[in-house]
Amino acid sequence: MRKTIYMSDPLIKLAEKTRGDSRRTSGFSRRLSEIVERYQIMLDIDAQKLPELTDSELEILGEVVMGSVIDARKIRGLHLDPLDAATGTPEERKGLAAKIEPLTAGQRLALVEKVEGQA
């Protein structure tokens, strides 16, 4: 099946790294497929270790995540973002921050994917 995809900067860099002499020898599709498969493996494993979140905590996290650029900085500081949210009580926001703080980067990504409905 042929698909057309938008070539963002990370994909352009990947295409350059995997460039071959022809489309048949280029490893771009193969490498992109490996990355997607491995990312899904990480999500599947780390999603099993996520803390239980209340509906209110999920709502707070939705406010924090939806529409945001998810980059390394956002993942590193994800535990701080609920403290500034408008949703929930101060206690709920603090409780959510405390649940997120000990999570690994992979677990935080799994949490973001869960909130965005993509996991």
XYZ file of N, CA, C and O in Angstrom:
476
model
N 0.842 -1.167 0.000
C 0.000 0.000 0.000
C 0.898 1.244 0.000
O 1.796 1.366 0.811
N 0.629 2.129 -0.893
C 1.396 3.375 -0.999
C 0.700 4.475 -0.235
O -0.496 4.663 -0.352
N 1.469 5.221 0.539
C 0.963 6.359 1.300
C 1.869 7.550 1.040
O 3.064 7.396 0.828
N 1.305 8.707 1.105
C 2.085 9.926 1.034
C 2.165 10.485 2.447
O 1.143 10.583 3.125
N 3.373 10.817 2.878
C 3.533 11.373 4.221
C 4.231 12.715 4.139
O 5.012 12.973 3.228
N 3.943 13.564 5.100
C 4.614 14.855 5.203
C 6.021 14.608 5.719
O 6.211 13.945 6.735
N 6.983 15.153 5.036
C 8.380 14.963 5.422
C 8.815 16.081 6.361
O 9.329 17.106 5.941
N 8.615 15.856 7.660
C 9.048 16.799 8.684
C 10.568 16.737 8.804
O 11.215 15.855 8.240
N 11.139 17.671 9.555
C 12.601 17.688 9.711
C 13.181 16.353 10.188
O 14.167 15.885 9.620
N 12.587 15.711 11.221
C 13.160 14.425 11.638
C 13.101 13.359 10.533
O 14.029 12.553 10.403
N 12.040 13.375 9.729
C 11.946 12.389 8.645
C 12.929 12.703 7.522
O 13.488 11.790 6.912
N 13.150 13.973 7.249
C 14.136 14.350 6.239
C 15.523 13.885 6.671
O 16.273 13.303 5.876
N 15.855 14.073 7.947
C 17.157 13.622 8.456
C 17.284 12.107 8.361
O 18.336 11.586 7.989
N 16.196 11.401 8.700
C 16.210 9.939 8.592
C 16.389 9.508 7.143
O 17.158 8.591 6.849
N 15.701 10.172 6.226
C 15.818 9.839 4.804
C 17.246 10.047 4.314
O 17.773 9.233 3.546
N 17.870 11.122 4.775
C 19.254 11.382 4.379
C 20.206 10.321 4.925
O 21.128 9.889 4.240
N 19.969 9.888 6.171
C 20.828 8.862 6.777
C 20.661 7.508 6.113
O 21.586 6.696 6.109
N 19.501 7.246 5.553
C 19.218 5.921 4.992
C 19.195 5.935 3.472
O 18.762 4.955 2.855
N 19.671 6.998 2.872
C 19.624 7.145 1.415
C 20.485 6.084 0.741
O 21.622 5.851 1.116
N 19.913 5.449 -0.255
C 20.632 4.467 -1.060
C 20.759 4.977 -2.475
O 20.415 6.123 -2.783
N 21.228 4.123 -3.369
C 21.405 4.515 -4.766
C 20.079 4.594 -5.519
O 19.972 5.268 -6.519
N 19.102 3.879 -5.026
C 17.798 3.894 -5.698
C 16.708 3.679 -4.657
O 16.985 3.386 -3.498
N 15.480 3.820 -5.082
C 14.363 3.586 -4.166
C 14.377 2.161 -3.629
O 13.985 1.905 -2.508
N 14.831 1.250 -4.463
C 14.835 -0.155 -4.039
C 15.898 -0.447 -2.992
O 15.725 -1.327 -2.162
N 17.003 0.276 -3.020
C 18.072 0.011 -2.057
C 18.028 0.974 -0.874
O 18.765 0.791 0.082
N 17.176 1.970 -0.943
C 17.048 2.914 0.170
C 16.389 2.215 1.343
O 15.456 1.443 1.185
N 16.872 2.496 2.540
C 16.331 1.844 3.722
C 15.379 2.712 4.519
O 15.087 2.414 5.671
N 14.881 3.820 3.925
C 14.036 4.752 4.659
C 12.772 4.080 5.205
O 12.509 4.149 6.405
N 12.011 3.428 4.362
C 10.758 2.800 4.813
C 11.014 1.712 5.844
O 10.308 1.611 6.843
N 12.029 0.905 5.594
C 12.374 -0.168 6.529
C 12.760 0.409 7.882
O 12.281 -0.021 8.925
N 13.622 1.439 7.871
C 14.083 2.032 9.127
C 12.945 2.739 9.857
O 12.823 2.627 11.076
N 12.107 3.445 9.131
C 10.959 4.108 9.744
C 10.024 3.085 10.382
O 9.535 3.274 11.495
N 9.823 1.975 9.707
C 8.990 0.901 10.244
C 9.594 0.333 11.529
O 8.876 0.086 12.508
N 10.899 0.136 11.569
C 11.577 -0.352 12.780
C 11.380 0.609 13.949
O 11.109 0.187 15.070
N 11.523 1.894 13.666
C 11.370 2.905 14.722
C 9.958 2.886 15.281
O 9.762 2.906 16.497
N 8.967 2.822 14.407
C 7.568 2.796 14.852
C 7.290 1.537 15.666
O 6.655 1.595 16.724
N 7.776 0.385 15.206
C 7.579 -0.867 15.941
C 8.230 -0.817 17.315
O 7.638 -1.233 18.313
N 9.438 -0.299 17.400
C 10.153 -0.227 18.676
C 9.498 0.766 19.629
O 9.420 0.519 20.834
N 9.008 1.865 19.103
C 8.300 2.847 19.924
C 7.046 2.205 20.517
O 6.751 2.370 21.697
N 6.346 1.428 19.712
C 5.140 0.756 20.204
C 5.478 -0.280 21.271
O 4.753 -0.420 22.255
N 6.580 -0.991 21.111
C 7.032 -1.940 22.139
C 7.274 -1.199 23.449
O 6.826 -1.635 24.517
N 7.981 -0.067 23.378
C 8.248 0.720 24.577
C 6.939 1.166 25.227
O 6.767 1.055 26.440
N 6.013 1.680 24.425
C 4.731 2.126 24.969
C 3.985 0.977 25.635
O 3.438 1.142 26.726
N 3.946 -0.172 24.978
C 3.222 -1.322 25.525
C 3.800 -1.752 26.874
O 3.057 -2.044 27.805
N 5.111 -1.784 26.975
C 5.752 -2.197 28.230
C 5.549 -1.141 29.308
O 5.153 -1.446 30.435
N 5.820 0.116 28.968
C 5.729 1.177 29.973
C 4.290 1.502 30.367
O 4.045 1.953 31.486
N 3.339 1.283 29.486
C 1.936 1.546 29.819
C 1.445 0.609 30.923
O 0.533 0.957 31.677
N 2.063 -0.557 31.051
C 1.677 -1.508 32.098
C 2.089 -1.030 33.483
O 1.592 -1.519 34.487
N 3.008 -0.054 33.537
C 3.544 0.411 34.815
C 3.033 1.790 35.196
O 3.581 2.421 36.092
N 1.994 2.260 34.529
C 1.465 3.590 34.831
C 0.592 3.561 36.082
O -0.115 2.581 36.322
N 0.616 4.639 36.849
C -0.256 4.697 38.028
C -1.713 4.859 37.598
O -1.996 5.349 36.501
N -2.611 4.445 38.460
C -4.029 4.672 38.201
C -4.307 6.160 38.350
O -3.850 6.786 39.302
N -5.057 6.708 37.421
C -5.412 8.121 37.484
C -6.926 8.264 37.590
O -7.663 7.534 36.935
N -7.351 9.217 38.387
C -8.784 9.503 38.519
C -9.248 10.254 37.272
O -8.436 10.753 36.484
N -10.564 10.347 37.123
C -11.108 11.104 35.991
C -10.650 12.555 36.044
O -10.337 13.153 35.013
N -10.599 13.121 37.234
C -10.157 14.503 37.403
C -8.691 14.659 37.005
O -8.309 15.636 36.347
N -7.860 13.691 37.392
C -6.439 13.743 37.033
C -6.256 13.620 35.517
O -5.416 14.301 34.929
N -7.059 12.764 34.889
C -6.993 12.636 33.433
C -7.424 13.931 32.752
O -6.860 14.329 31.728
N -8.403 14.602 33.324
C -8.858 15.876 32.776
C -7.759 16.941 32.890
O -7.503 17.690 31.956
N -7.099 16.981 34.032
C -5.980 17.912 34.235
C -4.874 17.612 33.228
O -4.338 18.513 32.573
N -4.538 16.342 33.095
C -3.477 15.939 32.169
C -3.860 16.273 30.730
O -3.013 16.680 29.932
N -5.136 16.114 30.403
C -5.601 16.484 29.075
C -5.363 17.958 28.800
O -4.924 18.334 27.709
N -5.650 18.802 29.780
C -5.402 20.239 29.631
C -3.920 20.510 29.382
O -3.556 21.349 28.562
N -3.079 19.785 30.100
C -1.632 19.985 30.031
C -1.056 19.504 28.700
O -0.145 20.123 28.152
N -1.613 18.430 28.147
C -1.025 17.766 26.988
C -1.645 18.197 25.662
O -0.928 18.467 24.696
N -2.950 18.258 25.601
C -3.629 18.504 24.329
C -3.245 19.861 23.758
O -3.296 20.873 24.443
N -2.819 19.848 22.507
C -2.422 21.080 21.843
C -0.996 21.514 22.138
O -0.530 22.513 21.597
N -0.311 20.789 22.993
C 1.072 21.125 23.331
C 2.040 20.429 22.386
O 1.751 19.353 21.873
N 3.181 21.041 22.200
C 4.266 20.394 21.470
C 4.918 19.427 22.449
O 5.337 19.814 23.537
N 4.957 18.164 22.070
C 5.562 17.150 22.937
C 7.001 16.952 22.482
O 7.264 16.321 21.461
N 7.910 17.502 23.241
C 9.330 17.366 22.951
C 10.036 16.916 24.233
O 9.386 16.662 25.252
N 11.349 16.805 24.175
C 12.101 16.313 25.336
C 11.883 17.203 26.556
O 11.739 16.700 27.682
N 11.826 18.489 26.350
C 11.625 19.416 27.468
C 10.268 19.193 28.126
O 10.150 19.200 29.350
N 9.239 18.994 27.305
C 7.895 18.775 27.835
C 7.852 17.474 28.645
O 7.258 17.422 29.719
N 8.480 16.427 28.148
C 8.479 15.138 28.843
C 9.255 15.239 30.151
O 8.800 14.756 31.188
N 10.409 15.899 30.138
C 11.191 16.058 31.366
C 10.431 16.836 32.434
O 10.504 16.517 33.616
N 9.707 17.866 32.041
C 9.002 18.710 33.000
C 7.531 18.399 33.156
O 6.787 19.178 33.763
N 7.100 17.260 32.643
C 5.671 16.920 32.658
C 5.082 16.929 34.066
O 3.923 17.300 34.255
N 5.861 16.564 35.055
C 5.358 16.524 36.433
C 5.084 17.918 36.992
O 4.313 18.065 37.946
N 5.667 18.937 36.403
C 5.461 20.307 36.878
C 4.233 20.966 36.245
O 3.637 21.862 36.843
N 3.875 20.525 35.066
C 2.780 21.163 34.325
C 1.430 21.133 35.032
O 0.695 22.122 34.970
N 1.063 20.056 35.710
C -0.245 20.066 36.391
C -0.366 21.162 37.453
O -1.461 21.650 37.712
N 0.741 21.558 38.025
C 0.704 22.580 39.078
C 0.183 23.916 38.557
O -0.382 24.697 39.316
N 0.346 24.172 37.263
C -0.099 25.423 36.652
C -1.425 25.288 35.915
O -1.886 26.256 35.300
N -2.031 24.115 35.953
C -3.289 23.897 35.228
C -4.436 24.659 35.886
O -4.416 24.936 37.088
N -5.428 24.976 35.083
C -6.621 25.648 35.602
C -7.660 24.631 36.065
O -8.529 24.944 36.874
N -7.559 23.419 35.568
C -8.506 22.354 35.889
C -8.150 21.709 37.223
O -6.979 21.593 37.575
N -9.164 21.260 37.956
C -8.943 20.532 39.200
C -8.639 21.435 40.380
O -8.415 22.633 40.232
N -8.639 20.806 41.550
C -8.324 21.532 42.778
C -6.802 21.556 42.964
O -6.093 20.730 42.362
N -6.315 22.448 43.809
C -4.864 22.441 44.079
C -4.366 21.088 44.590
O -3.281 20.649 44.223
N -5.176 20.412 45.395
C -4.780 19.097 45.922
C -4.701 18.059 44.803
O -3.785 17.227 44.774
N -5.670 18.095 43.879
C -5.655 17.147 42.762
C -4.450 17.400 41.861
O -3.792 16.448 41.409
N -4.138 18.658 41.616
C -2.991 18.998 40.767
C -1.684 18.557 41.423
O -0.805 18.000 40.760
N -1.562 18.781 42.730
C -0.357 18.340 43.461
C -0.244 16.820 43.450
O 0.840 16.267 43.292
N -1.377 16.145 43.665
C -1.382 14.682 43.664
C -0.962 14.114 42.327
O -0.192 13.154 42.252
N -1.452 14.723 41.250
C -1.078 14.278 39.904
C 0.406 14.516 39.659
O 1.106 13.637 39.143
N 0.900 15.677 40.047
C 2.330 15.967 39.887
C 3.181 14.925 40.616
O 4.194 14.465 40.091
N 2.740 14.549 41.811
C 3.477 13.546 42.598
C 3.446 12.174 41.930
O 4.410 11.406 42.039
N 2.354 11.847 41.242
C 2.274 10.559 40.536
C 3.165 10.546 39.296
O 3.707 9.506 38.935
N 3.299 11.680 38.640
C 4.085 11.752 37.408
C 5.584 11.831 37.692
O 6.393 11.268 36.956
N 5.959 12.498 38.777
C 7.375 12.765 39.043
C 8.281 11.527 38.997
O 9.358 11.576 38.389
N 7.906 10.385 39.587
C 8.826 9.244 39.557
C 8.827 8.455 38.243
O 9.612 7.524 38.093
N 7.986 8.818 37.296
C 7.885 8.057 36.050
C 9.111 8.263 35.170
O 9.693 9.344 35.136
N 9.468 7.219 34.446
C 10.566 7.308 33.473
C 10.079 8.077 32.250
O 8.877 8.314 32.079
N 11.004 8.432 31.374
C 10.643 9.123 30.138
C 9.677 8.264 29.303
O 8.711 8.777 28.746
N 9.938 6.973 29.236
C 9.059 6.072 28.483
C 7.656 6.019 29.067
O 6.668 6.005 28.340
N 7.576 5.981 30.377
C 6.265 5.965 31.034
C 5.535 7.285 30.808
O 4.324 7.307 30.606
N 6.257 8.381 30.825
C 5.647 9.684 30.575
C 5.126 9.762 29.142
O 4.039 10.278 28.888
N 5.900 9.224 28.198
C 5.431 9.182 26.810
C 4.194 8.299 26.685
O 3.248 8.641 25.981
N 4.188 7.167 27.374
C 3.018 6.283 27.352
C 1.802 6.997 27.922
O 0.684 6.849 27.419
N 2.007 7.791 28.951
C 0.927 8.562 29.556
C 0.393 9.606 28.581
O -0.820 9.765 28.421
N 1.293 10.297 27.895
C 0.878 11.282 26.891
C 0.088 10.608 25.791
O -0.979 11.089 25.382
N 0.569 9.478 25.308
C -0.139 8.747 24.255
C -1.518 8.301 24.721
O -2.492 8.363 23.978
N -1.608 7.867 25.967
C -2.891 7.443 26.527
C -3.870 8.615 26.563
O -5.034 8.480 26.170
N -3.406 9.756 27.012
C -4.259 10.935 27.122
C -4.693 11.406 25.730
O -5.831 11.808 25.534
N -3.796 11.335 24.777
C -4.128 11.742 23.417
C -4.957 10.686 22.688
O -5.392 10.903 21.571
N -5.169 9.540 23.339
C -5.996 8.492 22.740
C -5.332 7.705 21.650
O -5.992 7.101 20.812
N -4.014 7.659 21.654
C -3.283 6.978 20.587
C -2.616 5.698 21.028
O -2.023 5.014 20.234
N -2.673 5.385 22.310
C -1.970 4.178 22.777
C -2.817 2.951 22.557
O -3.985 2.988 22.404
